[in-house]
Short mmCIF file of C-alpha atoms in Angstrom, two decimals:
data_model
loop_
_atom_site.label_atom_id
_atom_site.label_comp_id
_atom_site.label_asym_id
_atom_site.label_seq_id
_atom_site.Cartn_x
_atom_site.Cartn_y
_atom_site.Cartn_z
CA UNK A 1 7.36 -68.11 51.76
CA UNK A 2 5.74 -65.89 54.67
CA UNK A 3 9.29 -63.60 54.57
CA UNK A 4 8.33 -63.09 51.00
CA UNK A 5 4.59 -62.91 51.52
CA UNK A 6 5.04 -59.92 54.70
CA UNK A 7 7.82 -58.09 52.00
CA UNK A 8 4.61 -58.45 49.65
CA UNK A 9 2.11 -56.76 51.47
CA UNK A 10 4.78 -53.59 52.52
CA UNK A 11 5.56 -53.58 48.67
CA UNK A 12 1.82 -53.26 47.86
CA UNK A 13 1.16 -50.42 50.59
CA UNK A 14 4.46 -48.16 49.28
CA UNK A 15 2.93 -48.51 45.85
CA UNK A 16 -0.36 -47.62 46.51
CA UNK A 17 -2.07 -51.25 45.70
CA UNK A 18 -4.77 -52.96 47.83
CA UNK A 19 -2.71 -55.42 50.52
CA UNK A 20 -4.37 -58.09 49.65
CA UNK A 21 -4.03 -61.17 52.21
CA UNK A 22 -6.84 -60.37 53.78
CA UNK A 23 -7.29 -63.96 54.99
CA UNK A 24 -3.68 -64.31 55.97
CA UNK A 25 -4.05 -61.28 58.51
CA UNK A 26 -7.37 -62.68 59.87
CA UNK A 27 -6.71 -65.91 60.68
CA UNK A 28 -2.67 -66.44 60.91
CA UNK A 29 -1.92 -70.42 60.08
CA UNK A 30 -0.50 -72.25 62.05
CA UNK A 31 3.16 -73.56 61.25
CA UNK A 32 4.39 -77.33 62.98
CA UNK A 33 6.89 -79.37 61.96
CA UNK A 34 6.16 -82.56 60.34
CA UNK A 35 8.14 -86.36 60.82
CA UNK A 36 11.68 -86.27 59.47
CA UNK A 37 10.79 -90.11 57.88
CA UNK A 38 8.28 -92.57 56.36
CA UNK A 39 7.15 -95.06 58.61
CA UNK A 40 8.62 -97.48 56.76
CA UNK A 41 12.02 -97.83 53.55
CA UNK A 42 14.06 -95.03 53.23
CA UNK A 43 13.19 -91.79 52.73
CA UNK A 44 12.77 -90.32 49.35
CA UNK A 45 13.34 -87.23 47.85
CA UNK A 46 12.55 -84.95 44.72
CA UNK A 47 15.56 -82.84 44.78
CA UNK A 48 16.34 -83.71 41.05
CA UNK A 49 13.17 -81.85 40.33
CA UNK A 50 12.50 -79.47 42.85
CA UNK A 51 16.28 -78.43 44.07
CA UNK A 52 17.59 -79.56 47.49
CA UNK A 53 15.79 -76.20 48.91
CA UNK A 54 12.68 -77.62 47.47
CA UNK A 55 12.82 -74.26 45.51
CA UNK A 56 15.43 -75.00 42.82
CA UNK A 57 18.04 -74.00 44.93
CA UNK A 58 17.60 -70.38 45.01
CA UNK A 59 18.73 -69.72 48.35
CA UNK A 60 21.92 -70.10 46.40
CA UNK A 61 20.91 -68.24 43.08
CA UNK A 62 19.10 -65.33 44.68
CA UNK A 63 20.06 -65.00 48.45
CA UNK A 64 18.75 -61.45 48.86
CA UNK A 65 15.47 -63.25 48.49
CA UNK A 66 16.01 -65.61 52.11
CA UNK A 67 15.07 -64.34 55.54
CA UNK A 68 17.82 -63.04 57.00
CA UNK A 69 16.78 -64.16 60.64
CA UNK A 70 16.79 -67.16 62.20
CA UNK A 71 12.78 -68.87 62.88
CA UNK A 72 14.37 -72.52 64.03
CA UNK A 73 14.03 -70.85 67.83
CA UNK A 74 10.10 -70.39 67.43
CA UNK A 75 9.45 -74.34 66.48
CA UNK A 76 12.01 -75.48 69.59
CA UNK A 77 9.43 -77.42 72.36
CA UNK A 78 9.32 -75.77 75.69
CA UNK A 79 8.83 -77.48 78.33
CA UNK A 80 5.69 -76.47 80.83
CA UNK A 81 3.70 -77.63 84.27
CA UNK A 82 1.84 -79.11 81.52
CA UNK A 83 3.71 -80.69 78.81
CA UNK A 84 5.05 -79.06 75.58
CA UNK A 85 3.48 -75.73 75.62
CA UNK A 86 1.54 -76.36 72.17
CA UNK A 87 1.42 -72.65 70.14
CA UNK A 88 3.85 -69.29 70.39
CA UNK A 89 1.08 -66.70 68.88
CA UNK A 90 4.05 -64.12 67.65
CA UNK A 91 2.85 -60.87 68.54
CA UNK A 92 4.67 -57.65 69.55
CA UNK A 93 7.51 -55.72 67.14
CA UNK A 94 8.65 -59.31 65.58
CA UNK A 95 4.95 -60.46 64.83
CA UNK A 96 5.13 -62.50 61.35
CA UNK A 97 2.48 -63.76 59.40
CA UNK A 98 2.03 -67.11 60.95
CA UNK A 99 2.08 -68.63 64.53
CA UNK A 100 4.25 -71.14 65.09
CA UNK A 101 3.71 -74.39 66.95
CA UNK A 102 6.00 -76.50 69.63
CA UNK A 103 3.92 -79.30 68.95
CA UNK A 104 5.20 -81.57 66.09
CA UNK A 105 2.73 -81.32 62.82
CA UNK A 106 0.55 -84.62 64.20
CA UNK A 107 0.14 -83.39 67.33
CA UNK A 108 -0.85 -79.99 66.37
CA UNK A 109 -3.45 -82.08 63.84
CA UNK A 110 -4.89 -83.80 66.76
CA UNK A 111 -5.05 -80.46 68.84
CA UNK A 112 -7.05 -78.67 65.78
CA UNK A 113 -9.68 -81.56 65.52
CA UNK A 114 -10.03 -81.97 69.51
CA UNK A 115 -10.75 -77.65 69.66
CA UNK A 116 -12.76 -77.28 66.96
CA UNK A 117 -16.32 -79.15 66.44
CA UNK A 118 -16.81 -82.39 64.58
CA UNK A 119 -16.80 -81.89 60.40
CA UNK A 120 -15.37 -78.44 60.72
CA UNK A 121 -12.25 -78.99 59.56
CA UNK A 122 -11.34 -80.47 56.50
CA UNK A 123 -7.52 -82.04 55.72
CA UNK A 124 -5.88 -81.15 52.62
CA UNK A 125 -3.02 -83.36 52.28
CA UNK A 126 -0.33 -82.57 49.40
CA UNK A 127 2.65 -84.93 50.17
CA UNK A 128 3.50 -88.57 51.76
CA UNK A 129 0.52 -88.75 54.47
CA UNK A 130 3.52 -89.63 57.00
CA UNK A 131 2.03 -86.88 59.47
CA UNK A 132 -1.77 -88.00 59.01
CA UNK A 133 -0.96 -91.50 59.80
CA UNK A 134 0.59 -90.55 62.87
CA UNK A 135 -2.31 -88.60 64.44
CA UNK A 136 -4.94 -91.42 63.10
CA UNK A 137 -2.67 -94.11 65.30
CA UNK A 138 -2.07 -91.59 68.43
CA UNK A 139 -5.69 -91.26 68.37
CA UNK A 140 -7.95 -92.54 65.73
CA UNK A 141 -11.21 -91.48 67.30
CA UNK A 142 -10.60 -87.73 67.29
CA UNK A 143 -8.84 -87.51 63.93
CA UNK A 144 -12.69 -88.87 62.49
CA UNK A 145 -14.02 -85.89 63.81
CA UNK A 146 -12.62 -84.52 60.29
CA UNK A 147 -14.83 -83.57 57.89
CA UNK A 148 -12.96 -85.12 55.09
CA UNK A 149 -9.22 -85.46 54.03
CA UNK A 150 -8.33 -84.60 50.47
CA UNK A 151 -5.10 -86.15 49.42
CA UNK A 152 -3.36 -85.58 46.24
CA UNK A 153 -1.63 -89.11 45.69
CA UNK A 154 -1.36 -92.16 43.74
CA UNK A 155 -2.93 -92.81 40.01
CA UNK A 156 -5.50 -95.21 39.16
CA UNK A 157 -4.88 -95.16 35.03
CA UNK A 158 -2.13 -93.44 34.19
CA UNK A 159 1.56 -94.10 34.80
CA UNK A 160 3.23 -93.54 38.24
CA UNK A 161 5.50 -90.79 38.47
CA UNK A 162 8.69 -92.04 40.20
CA UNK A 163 8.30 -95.54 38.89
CA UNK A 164 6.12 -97.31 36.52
CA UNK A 165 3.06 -97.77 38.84
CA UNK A 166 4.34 -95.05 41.91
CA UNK A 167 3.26 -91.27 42.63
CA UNK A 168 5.43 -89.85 44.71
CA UNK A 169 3.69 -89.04 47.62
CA UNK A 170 1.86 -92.55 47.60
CA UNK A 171 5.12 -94.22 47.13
CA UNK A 172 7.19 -92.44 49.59
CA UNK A 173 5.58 -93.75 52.44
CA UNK A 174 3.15 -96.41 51.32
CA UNK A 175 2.22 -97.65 54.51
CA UNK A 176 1.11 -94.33 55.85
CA UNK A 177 -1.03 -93.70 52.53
CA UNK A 178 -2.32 -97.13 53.53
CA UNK A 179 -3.33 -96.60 57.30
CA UNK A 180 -5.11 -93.81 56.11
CA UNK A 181 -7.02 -95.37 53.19
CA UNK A 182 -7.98 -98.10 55.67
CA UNK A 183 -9.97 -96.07 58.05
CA UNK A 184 -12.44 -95.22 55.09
CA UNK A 185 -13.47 -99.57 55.58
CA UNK A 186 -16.49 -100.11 57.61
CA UNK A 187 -13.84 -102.88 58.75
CA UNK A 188 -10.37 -101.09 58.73
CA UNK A 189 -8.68 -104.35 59.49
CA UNK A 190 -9.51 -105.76 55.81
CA UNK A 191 -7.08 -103.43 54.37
CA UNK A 192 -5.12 -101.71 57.20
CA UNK A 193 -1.02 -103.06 55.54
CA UNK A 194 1.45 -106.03 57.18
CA UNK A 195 4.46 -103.79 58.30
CA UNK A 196 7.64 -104.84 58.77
CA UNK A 197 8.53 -103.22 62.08
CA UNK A 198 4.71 -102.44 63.38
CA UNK A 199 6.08 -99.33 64.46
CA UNK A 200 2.42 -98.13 65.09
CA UNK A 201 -0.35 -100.00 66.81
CA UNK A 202 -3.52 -101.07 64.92
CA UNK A 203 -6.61 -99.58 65.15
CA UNK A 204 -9.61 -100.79 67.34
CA UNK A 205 -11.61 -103.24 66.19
CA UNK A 206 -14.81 -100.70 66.25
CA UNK A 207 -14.54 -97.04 65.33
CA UNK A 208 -17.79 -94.64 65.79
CA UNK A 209 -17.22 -94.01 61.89
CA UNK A 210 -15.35 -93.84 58.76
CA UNK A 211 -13.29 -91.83 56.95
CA UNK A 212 -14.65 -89.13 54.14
CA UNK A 213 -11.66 -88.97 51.69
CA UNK A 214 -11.47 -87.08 48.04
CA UNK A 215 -8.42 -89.03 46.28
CA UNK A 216 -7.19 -86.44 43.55
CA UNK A 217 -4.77 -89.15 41.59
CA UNK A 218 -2.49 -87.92 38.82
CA UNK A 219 -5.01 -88.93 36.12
CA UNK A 220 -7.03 -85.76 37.07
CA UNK A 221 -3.75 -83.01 38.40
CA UNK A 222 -2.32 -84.07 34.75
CA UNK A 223 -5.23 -82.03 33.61
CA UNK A 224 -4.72 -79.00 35.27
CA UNK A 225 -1.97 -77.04 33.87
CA UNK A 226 -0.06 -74.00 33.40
CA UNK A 227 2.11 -73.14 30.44
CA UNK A 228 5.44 -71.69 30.32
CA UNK A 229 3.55 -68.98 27.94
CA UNK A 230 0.74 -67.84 30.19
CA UNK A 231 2.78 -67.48 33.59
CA UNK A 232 5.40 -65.71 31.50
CA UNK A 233 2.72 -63.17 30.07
CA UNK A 234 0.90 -62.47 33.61
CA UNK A 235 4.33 -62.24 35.75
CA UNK A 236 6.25 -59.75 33.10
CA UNK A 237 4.17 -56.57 33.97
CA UNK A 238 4.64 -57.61 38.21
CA UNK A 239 8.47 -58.24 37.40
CA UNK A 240 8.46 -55.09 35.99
CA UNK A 241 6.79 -53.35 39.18
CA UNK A 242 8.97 -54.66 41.81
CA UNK A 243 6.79 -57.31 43.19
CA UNK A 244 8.67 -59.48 45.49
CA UNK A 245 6.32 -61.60 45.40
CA UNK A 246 6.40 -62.13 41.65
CA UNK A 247 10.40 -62.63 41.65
CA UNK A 248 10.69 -65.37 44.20
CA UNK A 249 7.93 -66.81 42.46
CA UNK A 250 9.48 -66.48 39.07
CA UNK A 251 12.82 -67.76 40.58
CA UNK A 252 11.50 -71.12 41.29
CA UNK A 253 9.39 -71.38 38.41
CA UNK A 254 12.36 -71.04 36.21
CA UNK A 255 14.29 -73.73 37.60
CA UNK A 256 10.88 -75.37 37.26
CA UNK A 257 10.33 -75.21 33.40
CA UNK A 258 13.89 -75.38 32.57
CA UNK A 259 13.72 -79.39 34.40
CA UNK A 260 10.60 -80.12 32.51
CA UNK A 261 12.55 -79.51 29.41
CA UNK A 262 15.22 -81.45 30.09
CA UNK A 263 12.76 -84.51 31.39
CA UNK A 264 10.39 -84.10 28.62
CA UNK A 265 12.25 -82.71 25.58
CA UNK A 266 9.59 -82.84 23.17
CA UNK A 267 7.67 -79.56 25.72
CA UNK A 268 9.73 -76.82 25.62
CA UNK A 269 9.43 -73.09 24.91
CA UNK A 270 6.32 -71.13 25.65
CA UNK A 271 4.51 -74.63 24.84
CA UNK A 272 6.22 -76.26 28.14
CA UNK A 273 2.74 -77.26 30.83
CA UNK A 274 3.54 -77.54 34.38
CA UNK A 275 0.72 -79.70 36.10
CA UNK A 276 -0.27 -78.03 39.55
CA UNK A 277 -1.12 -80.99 41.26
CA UNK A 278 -1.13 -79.92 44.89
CA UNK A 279 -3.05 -76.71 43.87
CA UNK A 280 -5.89 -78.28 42.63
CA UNK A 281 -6.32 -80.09 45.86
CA UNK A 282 -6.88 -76.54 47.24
CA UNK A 283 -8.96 -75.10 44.73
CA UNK A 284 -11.38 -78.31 45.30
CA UNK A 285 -11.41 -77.32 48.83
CA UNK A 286 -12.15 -73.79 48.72
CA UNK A 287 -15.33 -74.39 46.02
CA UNK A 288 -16.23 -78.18 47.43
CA UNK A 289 -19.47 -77.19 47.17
CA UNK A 290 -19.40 -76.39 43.32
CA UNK A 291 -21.99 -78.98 41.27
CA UNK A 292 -19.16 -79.18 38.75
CA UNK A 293 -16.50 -81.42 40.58
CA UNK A 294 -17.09 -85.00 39.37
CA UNK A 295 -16.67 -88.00 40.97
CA UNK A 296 -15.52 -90.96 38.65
CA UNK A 297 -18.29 -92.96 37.91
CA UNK A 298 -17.89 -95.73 40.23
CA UNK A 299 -17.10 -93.78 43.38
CA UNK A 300 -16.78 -94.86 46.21
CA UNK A 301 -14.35 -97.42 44.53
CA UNK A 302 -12.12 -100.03 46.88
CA UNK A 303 -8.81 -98.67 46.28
CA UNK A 304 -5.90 -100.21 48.21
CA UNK A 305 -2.44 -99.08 48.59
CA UNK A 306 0.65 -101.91 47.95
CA UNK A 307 2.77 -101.11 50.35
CA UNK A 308 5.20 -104.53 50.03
CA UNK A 309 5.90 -105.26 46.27
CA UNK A 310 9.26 -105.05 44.78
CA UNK A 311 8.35 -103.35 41.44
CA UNK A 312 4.73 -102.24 42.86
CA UNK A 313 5.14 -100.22 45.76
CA UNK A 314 2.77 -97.80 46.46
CA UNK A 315 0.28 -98.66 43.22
CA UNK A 316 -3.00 -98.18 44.07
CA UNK A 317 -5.08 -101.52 43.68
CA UNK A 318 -8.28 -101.78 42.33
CA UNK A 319 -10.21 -104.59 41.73
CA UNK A 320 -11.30 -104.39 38.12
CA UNK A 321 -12.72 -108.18 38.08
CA UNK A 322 -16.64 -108.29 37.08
CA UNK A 323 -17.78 -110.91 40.53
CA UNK A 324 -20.35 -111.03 42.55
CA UNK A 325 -20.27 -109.75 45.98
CA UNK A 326 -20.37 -112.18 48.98
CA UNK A 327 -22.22 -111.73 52.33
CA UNK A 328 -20.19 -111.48 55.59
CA UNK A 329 -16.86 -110.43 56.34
CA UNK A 330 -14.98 -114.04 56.52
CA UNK A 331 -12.41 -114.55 53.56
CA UNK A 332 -13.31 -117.32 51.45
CA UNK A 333 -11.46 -119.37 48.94
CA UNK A 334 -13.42 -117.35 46.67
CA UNK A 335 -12.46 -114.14 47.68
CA UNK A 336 -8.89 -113.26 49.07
CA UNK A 337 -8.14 -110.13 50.32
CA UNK A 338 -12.14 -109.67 51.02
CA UNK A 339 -12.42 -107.84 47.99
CA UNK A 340 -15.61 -108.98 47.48
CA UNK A 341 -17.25 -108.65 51.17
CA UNK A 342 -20.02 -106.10 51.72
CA UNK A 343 -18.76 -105.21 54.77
CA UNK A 344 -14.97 -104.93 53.97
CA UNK A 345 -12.43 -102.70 51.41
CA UNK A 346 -11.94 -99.36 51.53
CA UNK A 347 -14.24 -96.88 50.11
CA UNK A 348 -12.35 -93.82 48.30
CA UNK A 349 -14.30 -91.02 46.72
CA UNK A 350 -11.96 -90.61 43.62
CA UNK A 351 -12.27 -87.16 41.86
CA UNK A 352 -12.59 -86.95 38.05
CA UNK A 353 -13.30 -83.80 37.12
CA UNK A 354 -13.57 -80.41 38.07
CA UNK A 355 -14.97 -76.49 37.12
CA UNK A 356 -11.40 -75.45 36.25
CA UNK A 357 -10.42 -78.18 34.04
CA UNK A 358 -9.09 -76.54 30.46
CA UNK A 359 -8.23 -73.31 32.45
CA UNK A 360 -6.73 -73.48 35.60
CA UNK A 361 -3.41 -71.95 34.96
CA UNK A 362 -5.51 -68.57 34.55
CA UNK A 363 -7.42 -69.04 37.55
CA UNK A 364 -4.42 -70.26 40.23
CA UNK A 365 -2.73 -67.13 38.66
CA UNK A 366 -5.03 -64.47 39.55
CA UNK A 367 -5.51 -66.18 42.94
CA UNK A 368 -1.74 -66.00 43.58
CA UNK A 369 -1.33 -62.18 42.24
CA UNK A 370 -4.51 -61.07 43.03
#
């Protein structure tokens, strides 16, 4: 993505069109290298829809797209008086448009919280929360010195997407979505899972504070979509122009549409919708502050991730039962599971609606192609 992103920016200065990137030049991000594997059950991958490149295989298809040199070499730890030297800041004739870390991705997590001040950094988490979990058990303490995390994962009332209750992300490593859930409790040990191997420890029994996270679950990404129509309309006239930019982008986009045909054969033609779950995550934020993101009504809801049933793995659990709530945080043979304590359950701030519902596929479009 950056090789295609630097051939970008040389395209737009030979052709006399603003660079764009601005950001990207400014402030370089940071590249680490997250876990190879869930916590927990084997790992799980969406090859079938995304290719085994993650691009629809078009390393294979269009090769003169793919960095010819090697990057594995900037990533490798070295070894320093002080430990694993953390960042290479790429500068000089080879300078690219990101810095690479030796520090795998929780690590480097942990370092960005510890440098930076308390609630200045906010988490936007787009796949299994594998990485996230790992920091919060390293060191739970400074990973709450986030200002929030915003995770695109599970679904409260529609269907799963990899099986009949799962979303992928939730479902590929359950426990970690879990962990993570659990340190929005004022008690994380009401909901933190039973592992099978306890590969990580639990938390304390007191934390300084909890958790802020935004759950974006598929019943609101399903509602932000881009048609086969509109992307081919606004990418024909860059296609046209050379933009590198706009055919690596088309590339993948085609293997894209052409899967949700064949998994939904009632879409198809100019009709087909691709739902841009992960972007919305970033669109909410880079305009948090707009009035027009809605909560759902009950928020912030107890929502617990199942991280042990057979058919049920990774659901997310919420206790729909009209009861009354119960003082203290002892289970009684009223309430098991404390689902009903004041002082236990997690508390998720569940997204439900947003200022770019009914036209986001124009908006993430222009952001993308400036």
């Amino acid at each position: 993505m950056f090789h295609i992103l630097e051939r970008e920016m040389q395209w737009r200065r030979e052709n006399g069109r603003p660079e764009g990137f601005g950001s990207l030049r400014a402030h370089r991000p940071i590249l680490a290298v997250g876990a190879e594997d869930p916590l927990e059950d084997q790992k799980m991958l969406a090859d079938y829809f995304h290719g085994t490149d993650g691009l629809g295989g078009i390393h294979a298809t269009h090769p003169h797209l793919t960095a010819t040199k090697a990057y594995e070499h900037l990533f490798t730890p070295t070894l320093t008086s002080e430990g694993i030297e953390p960042a290479a800041d790429c500068t000089g004739p080879d300078d690219h448009a990101f810095i690479s870390s030796k520090l795998p991705a929780h690590k480097e997590i942990l370092r960005a919280l510890r440098d930076n001040e308390p609630d200045s950094i906010t988490l936007v988490a787009v796949g299994p929360l594998t990485n996230l979990a790992l920091a919060a058990a390293e060191d739970p303490e400074t990973f709450l010195r986030v200002k929030e995390v915003v995770v695109m994962g599970g679904a409260i009332n529609q269907a799963g997407n990899v099986t009949p209750m799962g979303e992928f992300n939730a479902y590929a490593d359950a426990v970690a979505a879990a962990r993570i859930f659990a340190l929005t409790s004022p008690n994380p040990h009401t909901t933190v899972p039973f592992t099978k191997s306890d590969k990580l420890p639990p938390y304390p029994a007191k934390l300084s504070r909890q958790l802020t996270l935004r759950l974006f679950p598929l019943d609101i990404t399903l509602r932000h979509n881009l048609s086969k129509g509109q992307f081919r309309k606004e990418i024909a006239p860059l296609l046209e122009g050379g933009s590198p930019l706009a055919e690596w982008v088309d590339a993948f986009m085609g293997h894209t549409f052409k899967t949700l045909e064949r998994l939904h054969p009632g879409h198809a033609g100019d009709d087909a919708e691709l739902s841009l779950h992960d972007p919305v995550c970033v669109w909410y934020a880079i305009t948090s502050e707009d009035p027009k993101w809605v909560y759902a009504a009950n928020s912030p809801e107890d929502i617990r991730i199942e991280t042990l049933g057979q058919w049920t793995r990774g659901m997310c659990v919420v206790d729909r039962r009209s009861r009354h709530r119960i003082e203290g945080d002892e289970e009684s043979a009223s309430d098991h599971g404390l689902w009903l304590s004041g002082r236990a359950g997690n508390r998720i701030w569940r997204m439900d609606g947003s200022p770019a519902e009914g036209n986001f596929g124009d908006i993430i479009i222009k952001r993308v192609f400036g």
